[in-house]
mmCIF file with all atom_site columns, C-alpha atoms in Angstrom:
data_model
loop_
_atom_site.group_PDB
_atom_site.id
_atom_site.type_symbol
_atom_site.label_atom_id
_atom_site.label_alt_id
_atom_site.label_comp_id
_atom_site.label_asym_id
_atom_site.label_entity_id
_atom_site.label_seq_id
_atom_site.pdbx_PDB_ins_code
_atom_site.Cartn_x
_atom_site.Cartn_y
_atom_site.Cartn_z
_atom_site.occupancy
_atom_site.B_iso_or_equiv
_atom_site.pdbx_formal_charge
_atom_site.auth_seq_id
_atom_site.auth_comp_id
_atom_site.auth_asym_id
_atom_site.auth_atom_id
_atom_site.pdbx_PDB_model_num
ATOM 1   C CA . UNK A 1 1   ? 0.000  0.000   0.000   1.00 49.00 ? 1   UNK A CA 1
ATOM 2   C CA . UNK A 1 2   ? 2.715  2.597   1.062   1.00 39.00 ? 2   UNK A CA 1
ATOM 3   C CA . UNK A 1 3   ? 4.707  1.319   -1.992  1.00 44.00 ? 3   UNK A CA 1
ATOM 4   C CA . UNK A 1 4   ? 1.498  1.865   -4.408  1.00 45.00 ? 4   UNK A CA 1
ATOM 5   C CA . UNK A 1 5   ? 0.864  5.404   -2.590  1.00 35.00 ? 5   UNK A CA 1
ATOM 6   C CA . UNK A 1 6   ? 4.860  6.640   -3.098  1.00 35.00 ? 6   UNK A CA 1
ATOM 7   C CA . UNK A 1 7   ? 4.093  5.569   -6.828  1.00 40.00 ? 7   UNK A CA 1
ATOM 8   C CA . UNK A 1 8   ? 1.315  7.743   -6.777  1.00 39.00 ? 8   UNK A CA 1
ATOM 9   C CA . UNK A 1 9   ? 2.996  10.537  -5.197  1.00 38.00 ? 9   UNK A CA 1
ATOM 10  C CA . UNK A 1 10  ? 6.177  10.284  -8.310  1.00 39.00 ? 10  UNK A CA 1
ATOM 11  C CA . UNK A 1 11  ? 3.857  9.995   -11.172 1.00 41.00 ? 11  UNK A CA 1
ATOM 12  C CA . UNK A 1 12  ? 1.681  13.501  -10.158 1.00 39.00 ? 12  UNK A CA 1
ATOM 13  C CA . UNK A 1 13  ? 5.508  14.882  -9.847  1.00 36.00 ? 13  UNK A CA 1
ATOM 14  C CA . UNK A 1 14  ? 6.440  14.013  -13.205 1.00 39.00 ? 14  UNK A CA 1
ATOM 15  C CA . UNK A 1 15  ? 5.751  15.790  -16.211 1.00 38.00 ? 15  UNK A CA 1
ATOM 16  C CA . UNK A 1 16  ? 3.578  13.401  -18.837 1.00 44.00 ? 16  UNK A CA 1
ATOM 17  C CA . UNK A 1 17  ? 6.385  14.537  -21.612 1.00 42.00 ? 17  UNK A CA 1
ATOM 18  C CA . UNK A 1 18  ? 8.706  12.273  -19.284 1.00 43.00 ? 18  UNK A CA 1
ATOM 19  C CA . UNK A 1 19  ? 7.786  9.489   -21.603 1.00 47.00 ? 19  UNK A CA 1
ATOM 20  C CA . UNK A 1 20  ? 9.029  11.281  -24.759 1.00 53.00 ? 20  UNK A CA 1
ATOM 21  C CA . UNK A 1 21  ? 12.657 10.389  -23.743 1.00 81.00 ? 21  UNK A CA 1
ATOM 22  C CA . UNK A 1 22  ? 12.362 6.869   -22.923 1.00 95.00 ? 22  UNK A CA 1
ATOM 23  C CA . UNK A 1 23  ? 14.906 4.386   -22.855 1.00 95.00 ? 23  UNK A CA 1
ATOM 24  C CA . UNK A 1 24  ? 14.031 0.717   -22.025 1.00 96.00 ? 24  UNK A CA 1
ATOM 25  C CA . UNK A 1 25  ? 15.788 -2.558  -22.792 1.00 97.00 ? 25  UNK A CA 1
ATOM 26  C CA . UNK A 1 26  ? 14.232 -5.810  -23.954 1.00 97.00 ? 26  UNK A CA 1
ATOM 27  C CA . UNK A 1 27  ? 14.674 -9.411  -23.091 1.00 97.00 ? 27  UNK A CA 1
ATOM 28  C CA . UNK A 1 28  ? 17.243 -9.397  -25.812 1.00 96.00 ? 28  UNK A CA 1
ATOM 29  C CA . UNK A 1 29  ? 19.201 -7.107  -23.708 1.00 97.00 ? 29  UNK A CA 1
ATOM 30  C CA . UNK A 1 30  ? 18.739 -4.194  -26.385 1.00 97.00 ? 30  UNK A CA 1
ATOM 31  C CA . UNK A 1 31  ? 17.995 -1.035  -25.603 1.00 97.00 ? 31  UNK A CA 1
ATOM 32  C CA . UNK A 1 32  ? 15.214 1.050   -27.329 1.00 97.00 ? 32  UNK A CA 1
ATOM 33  C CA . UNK A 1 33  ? 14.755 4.981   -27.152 1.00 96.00 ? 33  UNK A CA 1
ATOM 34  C CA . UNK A 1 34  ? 12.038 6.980   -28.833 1.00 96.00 ? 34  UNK A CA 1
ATOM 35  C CA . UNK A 1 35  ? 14.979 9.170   -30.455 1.00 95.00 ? 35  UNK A CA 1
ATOM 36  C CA . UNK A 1 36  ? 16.172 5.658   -31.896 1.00 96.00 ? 36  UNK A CA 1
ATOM 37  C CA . UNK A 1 37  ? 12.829 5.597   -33.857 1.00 96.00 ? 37  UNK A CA 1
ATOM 38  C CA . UNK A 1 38  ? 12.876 9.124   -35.596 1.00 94.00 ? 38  UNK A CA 1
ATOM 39  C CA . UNK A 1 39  ? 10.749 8.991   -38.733 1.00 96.00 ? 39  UNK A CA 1
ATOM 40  C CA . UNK A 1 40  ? 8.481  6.269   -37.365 1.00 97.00 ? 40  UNK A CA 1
ATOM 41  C CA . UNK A 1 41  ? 5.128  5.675   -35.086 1.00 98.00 ? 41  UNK A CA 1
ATOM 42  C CA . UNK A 1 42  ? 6.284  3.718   -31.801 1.00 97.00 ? 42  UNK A CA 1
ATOM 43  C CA . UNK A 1 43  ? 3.353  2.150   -29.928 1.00 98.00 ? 43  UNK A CA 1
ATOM 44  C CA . UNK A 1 44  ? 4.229  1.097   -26.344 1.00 98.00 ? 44  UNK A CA 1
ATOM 45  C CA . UNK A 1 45  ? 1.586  -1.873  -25.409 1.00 98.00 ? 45  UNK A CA 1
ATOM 46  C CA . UNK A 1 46  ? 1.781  -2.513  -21.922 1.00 98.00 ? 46  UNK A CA 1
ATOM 47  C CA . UNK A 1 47  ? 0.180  -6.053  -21.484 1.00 98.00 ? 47  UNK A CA 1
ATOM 48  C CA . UNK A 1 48  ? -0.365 -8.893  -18.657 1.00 98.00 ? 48  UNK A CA 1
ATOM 49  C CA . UNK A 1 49  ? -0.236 -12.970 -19.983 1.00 97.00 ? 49  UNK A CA 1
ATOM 50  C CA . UNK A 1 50  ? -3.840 -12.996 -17.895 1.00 97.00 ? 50  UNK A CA 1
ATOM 51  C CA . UNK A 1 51  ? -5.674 -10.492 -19.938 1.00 97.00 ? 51  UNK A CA 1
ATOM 52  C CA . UNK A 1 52  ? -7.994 -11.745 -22.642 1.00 97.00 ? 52  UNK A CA 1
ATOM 53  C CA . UNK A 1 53  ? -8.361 -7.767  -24.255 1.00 97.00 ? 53  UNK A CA 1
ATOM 54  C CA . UNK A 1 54  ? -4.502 -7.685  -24.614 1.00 97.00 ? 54  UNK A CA 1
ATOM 55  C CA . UNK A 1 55  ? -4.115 -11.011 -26.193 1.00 96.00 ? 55  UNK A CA 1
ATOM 56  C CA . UNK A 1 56  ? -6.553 -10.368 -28.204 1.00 96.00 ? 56  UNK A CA 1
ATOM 57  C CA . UNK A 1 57  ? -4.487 -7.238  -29.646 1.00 97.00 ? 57  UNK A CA 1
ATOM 58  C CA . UNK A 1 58  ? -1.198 -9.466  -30.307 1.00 97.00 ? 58  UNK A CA 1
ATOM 59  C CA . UNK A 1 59  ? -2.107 -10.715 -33.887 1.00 97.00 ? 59  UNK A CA 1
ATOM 60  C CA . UNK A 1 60  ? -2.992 -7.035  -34.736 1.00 96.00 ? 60  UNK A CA 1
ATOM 61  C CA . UNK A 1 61  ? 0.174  -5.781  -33.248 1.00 97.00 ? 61  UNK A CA 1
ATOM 62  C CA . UNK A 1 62  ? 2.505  -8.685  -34.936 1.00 97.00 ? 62  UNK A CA 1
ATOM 63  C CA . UNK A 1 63  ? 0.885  -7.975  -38.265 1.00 96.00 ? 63  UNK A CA 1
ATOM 64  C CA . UNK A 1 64  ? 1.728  -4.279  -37.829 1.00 96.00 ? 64  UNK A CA 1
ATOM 65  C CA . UNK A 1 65  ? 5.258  -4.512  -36.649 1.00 96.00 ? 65  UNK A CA 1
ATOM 66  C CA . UNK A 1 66  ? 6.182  -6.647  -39.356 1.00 97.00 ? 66  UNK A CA 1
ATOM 67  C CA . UNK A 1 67  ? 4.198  -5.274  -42.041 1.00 96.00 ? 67  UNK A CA 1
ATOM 68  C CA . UNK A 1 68  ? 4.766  -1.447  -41.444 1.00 96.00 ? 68  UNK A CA 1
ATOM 69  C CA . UNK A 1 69  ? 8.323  -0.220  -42.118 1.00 95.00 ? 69  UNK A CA 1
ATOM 70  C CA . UNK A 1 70  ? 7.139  3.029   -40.572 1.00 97.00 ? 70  UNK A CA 1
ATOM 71  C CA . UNK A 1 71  ? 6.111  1.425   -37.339 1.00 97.00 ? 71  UNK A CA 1
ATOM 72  C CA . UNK A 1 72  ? 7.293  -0.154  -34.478 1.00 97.00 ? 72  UNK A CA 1
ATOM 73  C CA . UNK A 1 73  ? 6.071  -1.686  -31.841 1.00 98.00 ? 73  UNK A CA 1
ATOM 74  C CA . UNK A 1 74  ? 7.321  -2.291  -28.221 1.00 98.00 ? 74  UNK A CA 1
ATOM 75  C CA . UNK A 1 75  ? 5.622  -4.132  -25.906 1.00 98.00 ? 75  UNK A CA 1
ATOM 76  C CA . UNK A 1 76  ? 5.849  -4.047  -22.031 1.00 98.00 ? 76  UNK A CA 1
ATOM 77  C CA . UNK A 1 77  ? 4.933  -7.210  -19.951 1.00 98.00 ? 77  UNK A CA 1
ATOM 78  C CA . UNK A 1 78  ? 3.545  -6.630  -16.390 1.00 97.00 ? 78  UNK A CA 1
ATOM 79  C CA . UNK A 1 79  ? 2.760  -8.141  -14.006 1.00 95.00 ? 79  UNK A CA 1
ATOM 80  C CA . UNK A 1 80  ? 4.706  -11.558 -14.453 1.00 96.00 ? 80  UNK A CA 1
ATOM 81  C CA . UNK A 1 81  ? 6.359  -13.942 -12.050 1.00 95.00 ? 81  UNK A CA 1
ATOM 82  C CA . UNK A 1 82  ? 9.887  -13.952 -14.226 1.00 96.00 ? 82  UNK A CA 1
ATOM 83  C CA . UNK A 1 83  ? 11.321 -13.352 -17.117 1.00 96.00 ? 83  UNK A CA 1
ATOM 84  C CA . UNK A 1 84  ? 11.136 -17.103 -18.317 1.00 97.00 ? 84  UNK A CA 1
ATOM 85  C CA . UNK A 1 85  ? 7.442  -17.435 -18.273 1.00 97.00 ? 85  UNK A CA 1
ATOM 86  C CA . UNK A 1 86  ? 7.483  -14.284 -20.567 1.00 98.00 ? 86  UNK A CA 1
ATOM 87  C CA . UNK A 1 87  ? 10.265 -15.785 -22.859 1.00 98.00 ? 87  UNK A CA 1
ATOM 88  C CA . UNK A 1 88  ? 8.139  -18.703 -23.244 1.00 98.00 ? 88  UNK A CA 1
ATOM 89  C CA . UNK A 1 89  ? 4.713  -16.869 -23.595 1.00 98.00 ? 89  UNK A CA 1
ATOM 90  C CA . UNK A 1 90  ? 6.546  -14.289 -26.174 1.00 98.00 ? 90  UNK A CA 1
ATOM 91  C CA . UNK A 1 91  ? 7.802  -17.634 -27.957 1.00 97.00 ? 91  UNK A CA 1
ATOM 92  C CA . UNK A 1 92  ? 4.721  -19.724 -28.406 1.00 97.00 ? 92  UNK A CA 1
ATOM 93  C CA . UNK A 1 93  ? 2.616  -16.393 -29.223 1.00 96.00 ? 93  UNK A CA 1
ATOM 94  C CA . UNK A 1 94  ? 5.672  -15.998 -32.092 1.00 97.00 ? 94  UNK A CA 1
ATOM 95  C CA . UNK A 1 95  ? 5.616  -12.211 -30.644 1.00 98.00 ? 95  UNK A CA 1
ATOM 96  C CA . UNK A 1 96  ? 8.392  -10.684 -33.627 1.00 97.00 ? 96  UNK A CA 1
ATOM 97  C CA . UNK A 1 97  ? 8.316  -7.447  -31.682 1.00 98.00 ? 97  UNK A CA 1
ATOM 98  C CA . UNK A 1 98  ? 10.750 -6.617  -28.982 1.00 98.00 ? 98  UNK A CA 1
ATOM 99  C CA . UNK A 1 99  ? 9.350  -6.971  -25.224 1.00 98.00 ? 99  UNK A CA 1
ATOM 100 C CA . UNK A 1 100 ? 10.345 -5.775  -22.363 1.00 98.00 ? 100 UNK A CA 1
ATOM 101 C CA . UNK A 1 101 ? 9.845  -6.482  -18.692 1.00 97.00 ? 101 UNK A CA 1
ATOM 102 C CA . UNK A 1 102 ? 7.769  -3.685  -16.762 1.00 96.00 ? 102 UNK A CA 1
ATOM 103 C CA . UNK A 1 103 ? 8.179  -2.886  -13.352 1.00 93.00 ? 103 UNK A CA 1
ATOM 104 C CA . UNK A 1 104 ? 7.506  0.314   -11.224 1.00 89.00 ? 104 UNK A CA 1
ATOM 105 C CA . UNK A 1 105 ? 10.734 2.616   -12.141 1.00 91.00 ? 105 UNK A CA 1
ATOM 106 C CA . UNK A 1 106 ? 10.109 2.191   -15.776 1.00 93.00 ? 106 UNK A CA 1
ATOM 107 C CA . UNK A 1 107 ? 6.258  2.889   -15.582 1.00 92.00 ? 107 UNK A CA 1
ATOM 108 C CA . UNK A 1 108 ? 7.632  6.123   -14.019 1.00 91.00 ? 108 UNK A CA 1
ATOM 109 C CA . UNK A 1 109 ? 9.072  6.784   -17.478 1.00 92.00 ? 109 UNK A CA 1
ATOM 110 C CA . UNK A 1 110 ? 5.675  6.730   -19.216 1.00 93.00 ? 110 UNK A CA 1
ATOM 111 C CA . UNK A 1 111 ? 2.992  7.418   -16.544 1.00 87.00 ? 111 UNK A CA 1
ATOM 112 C CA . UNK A 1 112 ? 0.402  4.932   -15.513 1.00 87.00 ? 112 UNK A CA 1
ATOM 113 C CA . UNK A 1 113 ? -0.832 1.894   -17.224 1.00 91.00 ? 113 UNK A CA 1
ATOM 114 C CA . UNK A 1 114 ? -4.083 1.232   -14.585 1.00 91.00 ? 114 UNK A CA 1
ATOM 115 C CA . UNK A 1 115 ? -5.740 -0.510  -17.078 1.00 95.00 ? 115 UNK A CA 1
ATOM 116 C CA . UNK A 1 116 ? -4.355 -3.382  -19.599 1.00 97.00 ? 116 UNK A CA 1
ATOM 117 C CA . UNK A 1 117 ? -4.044 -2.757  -21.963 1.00 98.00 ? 117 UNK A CA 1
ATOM 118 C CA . UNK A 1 118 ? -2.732 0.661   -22.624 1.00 97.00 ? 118 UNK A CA 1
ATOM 119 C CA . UNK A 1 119 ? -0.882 2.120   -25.246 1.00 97.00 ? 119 UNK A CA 1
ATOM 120 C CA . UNK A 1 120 ? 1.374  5.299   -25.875 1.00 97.00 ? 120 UNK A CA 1
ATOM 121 C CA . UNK A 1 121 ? 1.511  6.412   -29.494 1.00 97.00 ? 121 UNK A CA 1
ATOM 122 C CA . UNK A 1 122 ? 4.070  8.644   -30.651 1.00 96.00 ? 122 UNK A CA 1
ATOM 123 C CA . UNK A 1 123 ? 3.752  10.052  -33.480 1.00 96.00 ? 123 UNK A CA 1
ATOM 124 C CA . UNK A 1 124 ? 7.103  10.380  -36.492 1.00 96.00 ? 124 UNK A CA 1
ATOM 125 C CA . UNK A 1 125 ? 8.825  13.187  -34.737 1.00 95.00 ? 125 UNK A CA 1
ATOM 126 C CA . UNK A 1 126 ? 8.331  11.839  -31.039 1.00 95.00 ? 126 UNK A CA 1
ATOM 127 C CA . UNK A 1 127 ? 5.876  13.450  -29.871 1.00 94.00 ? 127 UNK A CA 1
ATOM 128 C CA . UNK A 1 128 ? 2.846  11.424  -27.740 1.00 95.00 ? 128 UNK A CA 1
ATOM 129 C CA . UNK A 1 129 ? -0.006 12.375  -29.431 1.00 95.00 ? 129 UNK A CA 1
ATOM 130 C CA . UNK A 1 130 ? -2.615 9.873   -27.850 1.00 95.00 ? 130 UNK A CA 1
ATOM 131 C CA . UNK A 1 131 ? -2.382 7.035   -24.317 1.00 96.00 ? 131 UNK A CA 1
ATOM 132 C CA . UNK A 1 132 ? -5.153 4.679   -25.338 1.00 96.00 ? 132 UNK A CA 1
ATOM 133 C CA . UNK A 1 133 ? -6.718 2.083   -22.774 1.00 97.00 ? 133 UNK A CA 1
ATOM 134 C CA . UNK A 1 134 ? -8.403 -0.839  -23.849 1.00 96.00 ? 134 UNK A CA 1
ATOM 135 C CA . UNK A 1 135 ? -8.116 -3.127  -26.931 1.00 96.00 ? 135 UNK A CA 1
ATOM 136 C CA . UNK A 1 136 ? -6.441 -1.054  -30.053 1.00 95.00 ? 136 UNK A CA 1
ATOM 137 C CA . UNK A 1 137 ? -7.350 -2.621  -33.036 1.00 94.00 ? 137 UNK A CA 1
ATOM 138 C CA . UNK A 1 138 ? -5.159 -2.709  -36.417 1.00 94.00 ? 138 UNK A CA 1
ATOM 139 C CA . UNK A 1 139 ? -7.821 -0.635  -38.253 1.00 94.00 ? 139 UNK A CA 1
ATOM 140 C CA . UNK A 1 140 ? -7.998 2.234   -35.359 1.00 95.00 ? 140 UNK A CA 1
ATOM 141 C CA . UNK A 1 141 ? -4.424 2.080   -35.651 1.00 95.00 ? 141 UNK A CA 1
ATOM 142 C CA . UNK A 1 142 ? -4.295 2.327   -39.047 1.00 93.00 ? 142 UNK A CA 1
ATOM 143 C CA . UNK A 1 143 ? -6.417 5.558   -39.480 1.00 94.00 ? 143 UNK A CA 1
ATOM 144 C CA . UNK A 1 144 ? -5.021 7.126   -36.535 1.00 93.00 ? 144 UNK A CA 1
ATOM 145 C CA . UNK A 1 145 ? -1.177 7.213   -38.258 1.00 93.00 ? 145 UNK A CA 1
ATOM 146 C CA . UNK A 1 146 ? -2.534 7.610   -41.724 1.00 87.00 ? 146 UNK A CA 1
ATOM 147 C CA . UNK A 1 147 ? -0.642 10.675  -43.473 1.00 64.00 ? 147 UNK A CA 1
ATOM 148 C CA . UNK A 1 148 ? 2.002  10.585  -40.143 1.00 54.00 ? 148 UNK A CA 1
#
């Protein structure tokens, strides 16, 4: 509870435009920054293995990071027990876009992800321009980049 409440207390603190200078690594052990994306969208999924809305999104998201050269897509795993049931989970879901593990300090990067899923969208020059919460289809995702 105190833990939950001191999160609280950092988010309020921090600017929102926090998140436009993130840095996060995967389970690859690269690291990924918004400014190492220039030119392209960057959606940052957070997700849970229990949550039927966010599996649901992981064909759409697949499809998109592999068929859109001007978009990536980076998605954040939380609330797991380790990183080996997420390697698996990432494996048999044949997840081609890079994950990383989520924890408190680097939710503090991006602001709060209450609900799952949820989804920051920068836009080609790295600006957020929209946190979305709740399943984000291809075709919303689609029309929201189109003419980026």
């Amino acid at each position: 509870m105190l833990r939950r409440l001191l999160y609280l207390l950092l988010l309020v603190s921090l600017p929102l435009a926090a998140a436009e200078g993130f840095s996060v690594k995967d389970l690859a052990g690269q690291t990924h920054t918004l400014a190492g994306y220039q030119g392209r969208w960057v959606l940052v999924n957070f997700w849970a293995t229990w949550c039927p809305p966010c599996l649901d999104e992981i064909p759409d998201l697949i499809a998109l990071h592999d068929g859109r050269k001007d978009l990536a897509v980076i998605g954040v795993a939380l609330e797991y027990k380790d990183a080996k049931e997420i390697r698996k989970f990432v494996d048999d879901n044949l997840m081609s876009y890079p994950i990383v593990l989520g924890n408190d300090k680097l939710l503090l990067q991006f602001g709060e992800a209450s609900v799952l899923p949820t989804t920051y969208i920068y836009n080609p020059q790295g600006k957020l321009v929209k946190v979305h919460r709740g399943v984000l289809t291809r075709q919303q995702i689609d029309k929201l980049t189109a003419g980026g």
